[in-house]
Coordinates of C-alpha atoms and ligand atoms in Angstrom, one line a residue:
M199 CA -7.6 -3.5 -2.0
S200 CA -10.7 -3.8 -4.2
E201 CA -12.6 -2.3 -1.3
V202 CA -10.1 0.5 -0.9
L203 CA -10.3 1.2 -4.7
A204 CA -14.1 1.1 -4.6
N205 CA -13.9 4.0 -2.2
L206 CA -11.1 5.8 -3.9
F207 CA -13.4 8.4 -5.6
P208 CA -15.2 10.8 -3.3
E209 CA -18.8 11.5 -2.9
E210 CA -19.7 15.0 -4.2
K211 CA -20.4 16.3 -0.8
S212 CA -16.9 15.4 0.6
I213 CA -15.0 17.4 -2.1
P214 CA -13.4 20.4 -0.2
T215 CA -15.0 23.7 -1.1
S216 CA -11.6 25.3 -1.6
I217 CA -11.2 23.3 -4.8
T218 CA -14.8 23.0 -5.9
L219 CA -15.4 24.5 -9.4
P220 CA -17.8 27.4 -9.6
G221 CA -20.1 25.2 -11.6
Y222 CA -20.3 23.6 -15.1
M223 CA -18.0 25.7 -17.2
E224 CA -19.5 26.1 -20.7
Q225 CA -16.7 28.0 -22.4
R226 CA -17.8 29.4 -25.7
E227 CA -15.2 32.2 -26.1
Y228 CA -12.2 32.2 -28.3
L229 CA -9.8 35.0 -29.2
I230 CA -9.3 36.2 -32.8
D231 CA -7.7 39.4 -33.9
G232 CA -8.1 41.0 -30.5
K233 CA -11.8 40.1 -30.3
M234 CA -13.4 37.7 -27.9
V235 CA -15.8 35.8 -30.1
T236 CA -18.7 33.6 -28.8
W237 CA -19.2 30.3 -30.4
H238 CA -22.7 29.0 -31.1
G239 CA -21.7 25.7 -32.8
D240 CA -20.9 22.2 -31.5
M241 CA -19.2 21.8 -28.1
S242 CA -16.8 19.2 -26.8
P243 CA -17.6 18.0 -23.3
V244 CA -14.7 18.0 -20.7
A245 CA -14.7 14.9 -18.6
S246 CA -12.5 15.1 -15.5
P247 CA -10.4 12.1 -14.6
V248 CA -11.9 12.6 -11.2
C249 CA -15.0 10.5 -10.7
V250 CA -17.7 10.9 -8.1
R251 CA -19.2 8.1 -6.1
I252 CA -23.0 7.8 -6.2
G253 CA -24.0 4.8 -4.1
H254 CA -22.1 1.8 -5.4
K255 CA -21.3 3.4 -8.7
T256 CA -18.6 5.8 -9.8
E257 CA -19.2 8.3 -12.6
Q258 CA -16.7 10.5 -14.4
K259 CA -17.5 14.1 -13.6
I260 CA -18.3 16.3 -16.6
I261 CA -17.0 19.7 -15.7
G262 CA -17.7 21.8 -18.7
S263 CA -17.3 22.0 -22.5
T264 CA -15.2 23.8 -25.1
P265 CA -15.9 25.0 -28.6
L266 CA -15.4 22.6 -31.5
L267 CA -14.3 25.3 -34.0
T268 CA -14.0 24.4 -37.6
S269 CA -11.4 25.1 -40.3
K270 CA -13.3 28.4 -41.0
E271 CA -12.5 29.9 -37.6
A272 CA -9.0 28.4 -37.6
L273 CA -8.3 30.2 -40.9
E274 CA -9.7 33.5 -39.4
A275 CA -7.3 33.1 -36.5
L276 CA -4.5 32.6 -38.9
D277 CA -5.5 35.6 -40.9
G278 CA -5.5 37.6 -37.6
A279 CA -1.9 36.6 -37.0
V280 CA -0.8 37.1 -40.6
G281 CA -2.4 40.6 -40.5
A282 CA -0.8 41.6 -37.3
Y283 CA 2.6 40.4 -38.6
D284 CA 2.0 42.3 -41.8
Q285 CA 5.1 40.9 -43.6
G286 CA 7.1 42.0 -40.6
H287 CA 5.8 45.6 -40.8
G288 CA 3.1 45.2 -38.1
V289 CA 3.1 47.0 -34.9
W290 CA 4.3 44.0 -32.9
P291 CA 7.3 42.9 -35.0
M292 CA 8.4 46.6 -35.4
M293 CA 8.1 47.3 -31.7
S294 CA 11.2 47.8 -29.7
V295 CA 12.3 44.9 -27.5
A296 CA 11.7 47.0 -24.4
E297 CA 8.1 47.7 -25.4
R298 CA 7.5 44.0 -26.2
I299 CA 8.9 43.1 -22.7
H300 CA 6.5 45.6 -21.2
H301 CA 3.5 43.8 -22.8
V302 CA 4.6 40.4 -21.6
E303 CA 5.1 41.8 -18.1
L304 CA 1.6 43.1 -18.2
F305 CA 0.3 39.7 -19.1
L306 CA 2.4 38.1 -16.4
S307 CA 0.9 40.3 -13.7
K308 CA -2.6 39.5 -14.8
M309 CA -1.8 35.8 -15.0
R310 CA -0.5 35.7 -11.4
E311 CA -4.0 36.9 -10.3
K312 CA -5.5 33.7 -11.8
R313 CA -3.2 31.3 -10.0
Q314 CA -5.9 29.7 -7.8
E315 CA -8.3 29.2 -10.7
V316 CA -5.7 27.7 -13.0
V317 CA -4.3 25.4 -10.3
N318 CA -7.8 24.1 -9.6
L319 CA -8.5 23.4 -13.2
L320 CA -5.1 21.6 -13.6
M321 CA -6.3 19.2 -10.8
W322 CA -9.8 18.8 -12.3
E323 CA -8.8 18.5 -15.9
I324 CA -5.7 16.3 -15.9
G325 CA -5.6 15.0 -12.3
K326 CA -2.3 16.6 -11.5
T327 CA -1.7 16.8 -7.7
L328 CA -2.2 20.1 -6.0
K329 CA 1.5 20.4 -5.2
D330 CA 2.5 19.7 -8.8
S331 CA -0.2 21.9 -10.2
E332 CA 1.1 24.8 -8.1
K333 CA 4.6 23.9 -9.2
E334 CA 3.6 24.0 -12.8
F335 CA 2.0 27.4 -12.5
D336 CA 4.9 28.9 -10.6
R337 CA 7.5 27.3 -12.8
T338 CA 5.7 28.8 -15.8
C339 CA 5.7 32.3 -14.3
D340 CA 9.5 31.9 -13.5
Y341 CA 10.0 30.7 -17.1
I342 CA 8.5 33.9 -18.4
V343 CA 10.6 36.1 -16.0
D344 CA 13.7 34.2 -17.1
T345 CA 12.8 34.6 -20.7
I346 CA 12.5 38.4 -20.2
N347 CA 15.9 38.5 -18.5
S348 CA 17.5 36.4 -21.2
L349 CA 16.1 38.6 -24.0
K350 CA 17.5 41.7 -22.3
Q351 CA 20.9 40.0 -22.3
L352 CA 20.5 39.0 -25.9
D353 CA 19.5 42.5 -26.9
R354 CA 22.4 44.0 -25.0
N355 CA 24.8 41.7 -26.8
S356 CA 23.4 42.8 -30.2
S357 CA 23.3 46.5 -29.5
G358 CA 26.8 47.2 -30.7
F359 CA 28.7 46.8 -34.0
V360 CA 31.2 44.3 -35.1
N361 CA 34.2 45.1 -37.4
E362 CA 35.7 42.4 -39.4
Q363 CA 38.0 42.6 -42.5
G364 CA 37.0 46.2 -43.2
I365 CA 33.3 45.5 -42.9
M366 CA 31.2 46.8 -40.1
A367 CA 27.9 45.2 -39.2
Q368 CA 25.1 45.2 -36.7
I369 CA 23.7 41.7 -36.2
R370 CA 20.3 41.4 -34.6
R371 CA 17.6 38.7 -34.2
V372 CA 14.3 39.2 -35.9
P373 CA 11.1 37.1 -35.8
Y374 CA 10.2 34.5 -38.5
G375 CA 6.5 35.5 -38.9
V376 CA 3.5 33.5 -37.8
A377 CA 4.0 30.8 -35.2
L378 CA 1.5 28.0 -34.5
C379 CA 1.9 26.8 -30.9
M380 CA 0.5 23.6 -29.6
G381 CA 1.3 22.0 -26.2
P382 CA 0.8 18.6 -24.6
Y383 CA -1.9 17.6 -22.0
N384 CA 0.5 16.6 -19.3
Y385 CA 2.0 20.1 -19.0
P386 CA -0.8 22.1 -20.6
L387 CA 0.4 25.4 -19.2
N388 CA 4.1 25.0 -18.8
E389 CA 5.2 23.3 -22.0
T390 CA 2.8 25.4 -24.0
F391 CA 3.9 28.7 -22.6
S392 CA 7.6 27.6 -22.9
T393 CA 7.2 28.0 -26.7
L394 CA 4.4 30.5 -26.8
F395 CA 6.2 33.3 -24.9
P396 CA 9.6 33.0 -26.6
A397 CA 7.7 33.1 -29.9
L398 CA 5.7 36.2 -28.9
I399 CA 8.5 38.1 -27.2
M400 CA 10.8 37.8 -30.3
G401 CA 8.1 39.5 -32.3
N402 CA 6.3 36.6 -34.0
T403 CA 2.5 36.7 -34.0
V404 CA 0.9 33.5 -32.8
V405 CA -2.0 31.1 -33.2
F406 CA -2.3 29.0 -30.1
K407 CA -4.4 25.9 -29.8
P408 CA -4.5 24.4 -26.3
A409 CA -3.8 20.7 -25.7
K410 CA -6.3 17.8 -25.9
Y411 CA -7.0 17.9 -22.1
G412 CA -6.2 20.9 -19.9
V413 CA -8.2 23.2 -22.1
L414 CA -10.5 25.0 -19.7
L415 CA -7.6 26.2 -17.7
I416 CA -6.7 28.6 -20.5
R417 CA -10.1 30.3 -20.1
P418 CA -9.2 32.4 -17.0
L419 CA -6.2 33.8 -19.0
L420 CA -8.1 34.7 -22.2
E421 CA -8.9 38.3 -21.0
A422 CA -5.3 38.7 -19.9
F423 CA -4.1 37.8 -23.4
Q424 CA -6.7 40.1 -25.0
Q425 CA -5.8 43.0 -22.8
S426 CA -2.0 42.7 -22.8
F427 CA -1.2 42.4 -26.6
P428 CA -2.1 44.3 -29.7
A429 CA -5.0 42.9 -31.8
G430 CA -4.0 39.8 -33.8
V431 CA -0.7 39.2 -32.0
I432 CA -2.1 36.2 -30.1
N433 CA -5.1 34.2 -31.4
I434 CA -6.5 31.3 -29.3
I435 CA -8.6 28.6 -30.9
Y436 CA -10.2 25.3 -29.9
G437 CA -11.3 22.2 -31.7
R438 CA -10.1 19.0 -33.3
G439 CA -6.4 19.2 -34.4
R440 CA -6.8 17.6 -37.8
E441 CA -9.5 20.0 -38.9
T442 CA -8.2 23.3 -37.4
V443 CA -4.5 22.8 -37.5
G444 CA -4.5 20.9 -40.8
S445 CA -6.3 23.6 -42.6
M446 CA -3.9 26.3 -41.3
M447 CA -0.9 24.3 -42.4
E448 CA -2.3 23.8 -45.9
T449 CA -2.3 27.6 -46.5
G450 CA 1.5 27.7 -46.2
K451 CA 1.1 30.8 -44.1
V452 CA 2.5 29.2 -40.9
D453 CA 6.2 30.1 -40.6
V454 CA 7.0 28.3 -37.3
F455 CA 5.4 25.2 -36.0
A456 CA 5.9 24.6 -32.2
F457 CA 4.4 21.3 -31.3
I458 CA 4.7 18.9 -28.4
G459 CA 3.1 15.6 -29.1
T460 CA 3.7 12.4 -31.1
N461 CA 6.1 12.2 -34.0
K462 CA 3.3 10.7 -36.1
G463 CA 1.1 13.7 -35.5
A464 CA 4.0 16.1 -36.2
N465 CA 4.9 14.3 -39.5
E466 CA 1.4 14.4 -40.7
L467 CA 1.0 18.1 -40.0
K468 CA 4.4 19.1 -41.4
K469 CA 3.6 17.3 -44.7
L470 CA 0.6 19.5 -45.2
H471 CA 2.7 22.6 -45.6
P472 CA 3.1 23.3 -49.3
K473 CA 6.6 24.8 -48.9
P474 CA 8.3 22.7 -46.2
H475 CA 11.6 24.6 -46.5
R476 CA 9.7 27.7 -45.2
L477 CA 8.5 26.0 -42.1
K478 CA 10.7 26.0 -39.1
A479 CA 9.7 23.3 -36.7
I480 CA 10.3 23.1 -33.0
L481 CA 9.1 19.7 -31.8
G482 CA 9.1 17.8 -28.5
L483 CA 8.0 14.2 -29.4
D484 CA 7.9 10.6 -28.1
A485 CA 10.4 9.1 -25.8
K486 CA 11.2 5.7 -24.2
N487 CA 13.9 6.8 -21.8
P488 CA 15.7 3.8 -20.2
A489 CA 17.4 3.5 -16.9
I490 CA 20.5 1.3 -16.8
V491 CA 21.2 0.0 -13.3
L492 CA 24.7 -1.4 -13.2
P493 CA 25.8 -4.1 -10.7
D494 CA 27.7 -1.7 -8.4
A495 CA 24.8 0.8 -8.3
D496 CA 23.7 2.3 -4.9
I497 CA 20.4 0.3 -5.0
D498 CA 18.5 2.5 -2.6
N499 CA 19.3 5.6 -4.6
A500 CA 18.5 3.9 -7.9
V501 CA 15.2 2.7 -6.5
S502 CA 14.1 6.1 -5.2
E503 CA 15.2 7.8 -8.5
C504 CA 13.4 5.1 -10.6
V505 CA 10.2 5.5 -8.6
L506 CA 10.3 9.2 -9.1
G507 CA 11.3 8.8 -12.7
S508 CA 8.7 6.2 -13.6
L509 CA 5.8 7.4 -11.5
S510 CA 5.8 11.2 -11.0
F511 CA 2.5 12.3 -12.4
N512 CA 1.6 8.6 -12.9
G513 CA 4.4 8.3 -15.5
Q514 CA 2.8 10.9 -17.8
R515 CA 5.9 12.9 -18.5
C516 CA 7.8 12.7 -21.8
T517 CA 10.9 12.5 -19.7
A518 CA 9.7 9.6 -17.5
L519 CA 11.8 6.5 -17.2
K520 CA 9.8 4.1 -19.3
I521 CA 12.0 1.0 -19.1
L522 CA 14.5 -0.2 -16.5
F523 CA 17.4 -2.4 -17.5
V524 CA 18.7 -3.9 -14.2
H525 CA 21.8 -6.1 -13.9
K526 CA 20.9 -9.7 -13.1
S527 CA 23.1 -9.8 -10.0
I528 CA 20.9 -7.1 -8.3
V529 CA 17.6 -7.4 -10.0
D530 CA 15.8 -9.4 -7.3
E531 CA 16.8 -6.9 -4.6
F532 CA 16.0 -4.0 -6.9
T533 CA 12.6 -5.3 -7.8
T534 CA 11.7 -6.1 -4.2
K535 CA 12.8 -2.6 -3.0
L536 CA 11.1 -0.9 -5.9
S537 CA 7.8 -2.6 -5.2
A538 CA 8.1 -1.8 -1.5
E539 CA 8.7 1.9 -2.3
I540 CA 5.7 2.0 -4.7
A541 CA 3.5 0.5 -2.0
K542 CA 4.3 3.6 0.2
L543 CA 3.0 6.0 -2.5
K544 CA -0.3 7.5 -1.5
F545 CA -3.0 7.3 -4.0
G546 CA -6.2 9.4 -4.1
M547 CA -7.6 12.6 -5.4
P548 CA -5.3 15.3 -6.7
W549 CA -6.1 17.7 -3.8
E550 CA -5.4 15.2 -1.0
A551 CA -2.3 16.0 1.1
G552 CA 0.7 13.8 0.3
V553 CA -0.9 12.1 -2.7
S554 CA 1.2 11.0 -5.6
L555 CA -0.9 8.6 -7.7
T556 CA -4.0 10.0 -9.2
P557 CA -6.6 9.1 -11.9
L558 CA -5.7 9.4 -15.6
P559 CA -7.2 11.9 -18.0
E560 CA -7.0 10.0 -21.3
P561 CA -10.2 8.2 -22.3
G562 CA -9.6 4.4 -22.5
K563 CA -6.1 4.7 -20.9
T564 CA -6.7 2.2 -18.1
N565 CA -7.8 -0.4 -20.8
Y566 CA -4.7 0.3 -22.8
L567 CA -2.4 -0.2 -19.8
T568 CA -4.3 -3.4 -18.9
G569 CA -3.7 -4.6 -22.4
L570 CA 0.0 -3.9 -22.1
V571 CA 0.2 -5.8 -18.9
D572 CA -1.8 -8.8 -20.3
D573 CA 0.5 -8.8 -23.4
A574 CA 3.6 -8.8 -21.2
Q575 CA 2.2 -11.6 -19.0
Q576 CA 1.5 -13.7 -22.1
Y577 CA 5.2 -13.5 -23.0
G578 CA 6.4 -14.4 -19.5
A579 CA 6.4 -11.3 -17.3
N580 CA 4.9 -11.3 -13.8
I581 CA 3.3 -8.5 -11.9
M582 CA 5.8 -8.1 -9.1
N583 CA 4.0 -5.7 -6.7
E584 CA 0.9 -6.3 -4.7
H585 CA -2.2 -5.0 -6.4
G586 CA -0.2 -4.0 -9.5
G587 CA -2.5 -3.3 -12.4
E588 CA -5.8 -3.1 -10.4
T589 CA -8.1 -0.5 -11.8
I590 CA -11.2 1.4 -11.1
N591 CA -12.7 3.6 -13.8
T592 CA -10.0 6.2 -14.6
F593 CA -7.5 5.0 -11.9
F594 CA -4.7 2.4 -12.6
Y595 CA -2.6 1.2 -9.7
P596 CA 1.1 1.0 -10.9
A597 CA 2.2 -2.4 -12.2
V598 CA 5.8 -3.5 -11.9
L599 CA 6.5 -6.0 -14.7
Y600 CA 9.4 -8.5 -14.6
P601 CA 11.1 -10.1 -16.5
V602 CA 10.4 -8.0 -19.6
N603 CA 11.7 -9.0 -23.0
S604 CA 11.7 -7.9 -26.6
K605 CA 8.6 -9.9 -27.5
M606 CA 6.4 -7.6 -25.4
K607 CA 4.7 -4.4 -26.5
V608 CA 5.8 -2.6 -23.4
Y609 CA 9.4 -3.1 -24.5
Y610 CA 8.9 -0.7 -27.3
E611 CA 5.7 1.3 -26.8
E612 CA 5.7 4.5 -24.8
Q613 CA 3.2 3.6 -22.1
F614 CA 2.9 7.2 -20.8
G615 CA 1.3 5.8 -17.6
P616 CA 2.0 3.8 -14.4
V617 CA 3.5 0.6 -15.8
V618 CA 7.1 -0.1 -14.8
P619 CA 8.9 -2.7 -17.0
I620 CA 12.1 -4.2 -15.7
V621 CA 14.5 -6.0 -18.2
P622 CA 17.2 -8.1 -16.6
F623 CA 20.6 -7.9 -18.3
E624 CA 23.8 -9.9 -18.1
H625 CA 26.0 -7.8 -20.4
E626 CA 25.9 -4.0 -20.8
E627 CA 25.7 -4.6 -24.6
E628 CA 22.1 -5.6 -24.2
A629 CA 21.2 -2.2 -22.9
I630 CA 23.5 -0.4 -25.3
D631 CA 21.8 -2.3 -28.3
Y632 CA 18.4 -1.2 -27.0
V633 CA 19.4 2.5 -27.0
V634 CA 21.1 2.3 -30.3
N635 CA 18.2 0.5 -32.0
S636 CA 15.5 2.6 -30.5
N637 CA 13.6 5.0 -32.7
F638 CA 13.7 7.5 -29.8
G639 CA 16.6 9.3 -28.2
Q640 CA 15.5 11.8 -25.6
Q641 CA 17.4 10.9 -22.4
L642 CA 18.6 8.1 -20.3
S643 CA 19.8 7.4 -16.8
I644 CA 22.9 5.4 -15.7
F645 CA 23.1 4.1 -12.1
G646 CA 26.5 2.9 -11.0
K647 CA 29.8 3.8 -9.3
D648 CA 32.7 2.6 -11.4
S649 CA 34.0 5.7 -13.3
K650 CA 35.5 3.6 -16.1
T651 CA 32.3 1.8 -17.0
I652 CA 30.3 5.0 -16.7
A653 CA 32.7 6.9 -18.9
R654 CA 32.5 4.2 -21.6
L655 CA 28.7 4.4 -21.5
I656 CA 28.7 8.2 -21.6
D657 CA 30.9 8.1 -24.7
L658 CA 28.7 5.5 -26.4
F659 CA 25.4 7.3 -25.5
S660 CA 26.4 10.9 -26.2
S661 CA 25.6 10.3 -29.9
Q662 CA 22.3 8.7 -29.1
V663 CA 20.4 10.9 -26.7
G664 CA 20.1 14.6 -25.7
R665 CA 20.9 14.1 -22.0
I666 CA 22.7 11.5 -19.9
N667 CA 21.7 11.5 -16.3
L668 CA 24.1 9.9 -13.7
N669 CA 22.5 8.4 -10.7
T670 CA 19.6 10.6 -11.3
Q671 CA 16.2 10.3 -13.0
C672 CA 15.6 11.9 -16.4
Q673 CA 14.1 15.3 -16.4
R674 CA 13.7 18.5 -18.4
G675 CA 14.8 21.0 -15.7
P676 CA 16.4 23.3 -14.7
D677 CA 14.9 25.3 -17.6
L678 CA 18.2 27.0 -18.3
F679 CA 19.6 23.6 -19.5
P680 CA 19.1 22.6 -23.1
F681 CA 16.2 20.3 -23.7
N682 CA 16.2 18.3 -26.9
G683 CA 16.3 14.8 -28.3
R684 CA 17.7 12.7 -31.2
K685 CA 15.9 10.5 -33.8
D686 CA 12.1 10.6 -33.4
S687 CA 12.2 12.4 -30.0
A688 CA 12.6 16.0 -31.0
E689 CA 13.5 18.7 -33.5
G690 CA 15.4 21.8 -32.2
T691 CA 16.6 22.6 -28.7
L692 CA 14.7 24.4 -26.1
S693 CA 15.9 26.2 -22.9
V694 CA 15.2 29.7 -21.8
A695 CA 18.0 31.1 -24.0
D696 CA 17.7 28.6 -26.9
A697 CA 14.0 29.2 -27.2
L698 CA 14.6 32.9 -28.0
R699 CA 17.0 31.7 -30.7
V700 CA 14.7 29.1 -32.3
F701 CA 11.9 31.6 -32.8
S702 CA 14.1 34.2 -34.4
I703 CA 16.8 34.5 -37.1
R704 CA 19.8 36.8 -37.4
T705 CA 19.7 39.6 -39.8
L706 CA 22.5 42.0 -40.2
V707 CA 23.2 45.4 -41.7
A708 CA 26.7 45.4 -43.1
T709 CA 28.8 48.0 -45.0
K710 CA 32.4 48.7 -45.8
S711 CA 33.9 50.8 -43.1
T712 CA 34.4 54.0 -45.2
E713 CA 34.0 57.5 -43.7
S714 CA 30.9 58.1 -45.8
N715 CA 29.2 54.8 -44.7
K716 CA 30.1 55.5 -41.1
K717 CA 28.5 58.9 -41.4
I718 CA 25.2 57.4 -42.8
I719 CA 25.1 54.8 -40.0
G720 CA 26.0 57.5 -37.4
D721 CA 23.2 59.7 -38.6
I722 CA 20.6 56.9 -38.5
I723 CA 21.5 56.1 -35.0
R724 CA 21.8 59.7 -33.7
N725 CA 18.6 60.7 -35.3
R726 CA 16.8 57.5 -34.3
E727 CA 15.8 57.0 -37.9
S728 CA 15.6 53.1 -37.7
S729 CA 14.1 50.7 -35.1
F730 CA 16.4 47.9 -36.3
L731 CA 19.7 49.8 -36.6
C732 CA 20.0 51.4 -33.2
T733 CA 22.3 51.1 -30.2
D734 CA 19.6 51.4 -27.5
Y735 CA 20.7 49.4 -24.4
I736 CA 18.2 47.8 -22.1
F737 CA 19.3 48.1 -18.4
Ligands
G3H1040 O1 6.6 15.9 -20.5 C1 7.7 16.4 -20.6 C2 8.2 17.5 -19.7 O2 9.0 18.4 -20.4 C3 8.9 16.9 -18.6 O3 9.4 17.9 -17.8 O4 11.1 16.5 -16.6 O5 10.4 18.7 -15.7 O6 8.8 16.8 -15.6 P1 9.9 17.4 -16.4

């Protein structure tokens, strides 16, 4: 294996030309108030998780750099968004829903032209496989289309009047103001755009800061953003989160904070806002989703779902299965089969056909994972699969750990990587206690057949997590389903329809249904005197 790993990374010359980057990408541009500005200050190098082999050595490939903006530019971006919102009187928030949809459609058509570039950068920047990178791009386009359709429906539902107890009213959704959108590195396009576009299309203006990694891939879309939206509606900045985002929060001018990251990071940033009650937060945070494999589970199905759940994109999904509770009576068979299935997974470079395990983008990640494995071994766990935990540079071969117990760090910490801890249990209460006492509550998976046992667990867990998956891995999709979490795992609910609601608030115009009031309202509508109070219907 060590020989195989030694040759894991390619020589420069063997990288297929179809995915070769056009060269070192020194990206100095950022978008503020409709202007593409060139940065002349410090830059942050972008190291690809992909290394290249030079003789006997492997070196991480540096593929470009991005601007390290300061609080000054961040505040300029914020001013751009505040100006474009203009207390709700700006062009964008005052625009009709149909016109805003038109701008988003324009962006979408320009975005589709950049598919190849963005997909290549997803592979180079975060090591996502070609298939999954394409899926992320296409799923994001579909999400935008679904968002448009959902908004049309929402708008149709609000285009009439309600009459209740002698009071007539039109109830519509209006934007909050300025939204700050930040996404995670594991879905730098999809998760970011799944808050950015609902925020925009509802009439908010936005400051968007790309994720820690997966930053260059926004570059091909900068012109599309600039050309598709009025000045200041979307502002895109780069740099260290604490300096840029912190200073924006301190102004109190951010109205909506959409953030996917750690609860620690979210707490620190939220606290900086001087008027917390004015800040609406939509947060997707940490998770330690468990699988509970009951004695009567279909072991083959549980194994294949747990492999997918634990190791898709090397376990770097917030929804990944991060700890497996397996009943003692089947744990040996389960562990053997799981290890055998993992051995079948192809590892290599993101562009290789059929590959599923790839190098990791976070600096120091392989050392962190090795530390978790060492710690678990110290408290009695064994590495159950051949070559488990072997590393080379940015690549970590999955490690199946068994038996895992509560003394080990991996029992609590979100590994966000290819380490699969297995906890044997005798009584269901052991797994129930884990869920109840966990700080996190995103999702869990139950594997079993007995309807009575499953029903009991569903009832116990429905107050603990946002989604209970039966005989299936945890996942966010389909995007029409609600995606949320309890405790430190999330704030607010996202789905195509929910996202439109979280970035807007209902405002109503109400009056007693007298003849004179009806006449005023009738005149406003007939003469098209108001953009809020109208009965336009989007077909
Ligand atoms: O990282 C968290 C993502 O929302 C997970 O989405 O379950 O579709 O991979 P997914």
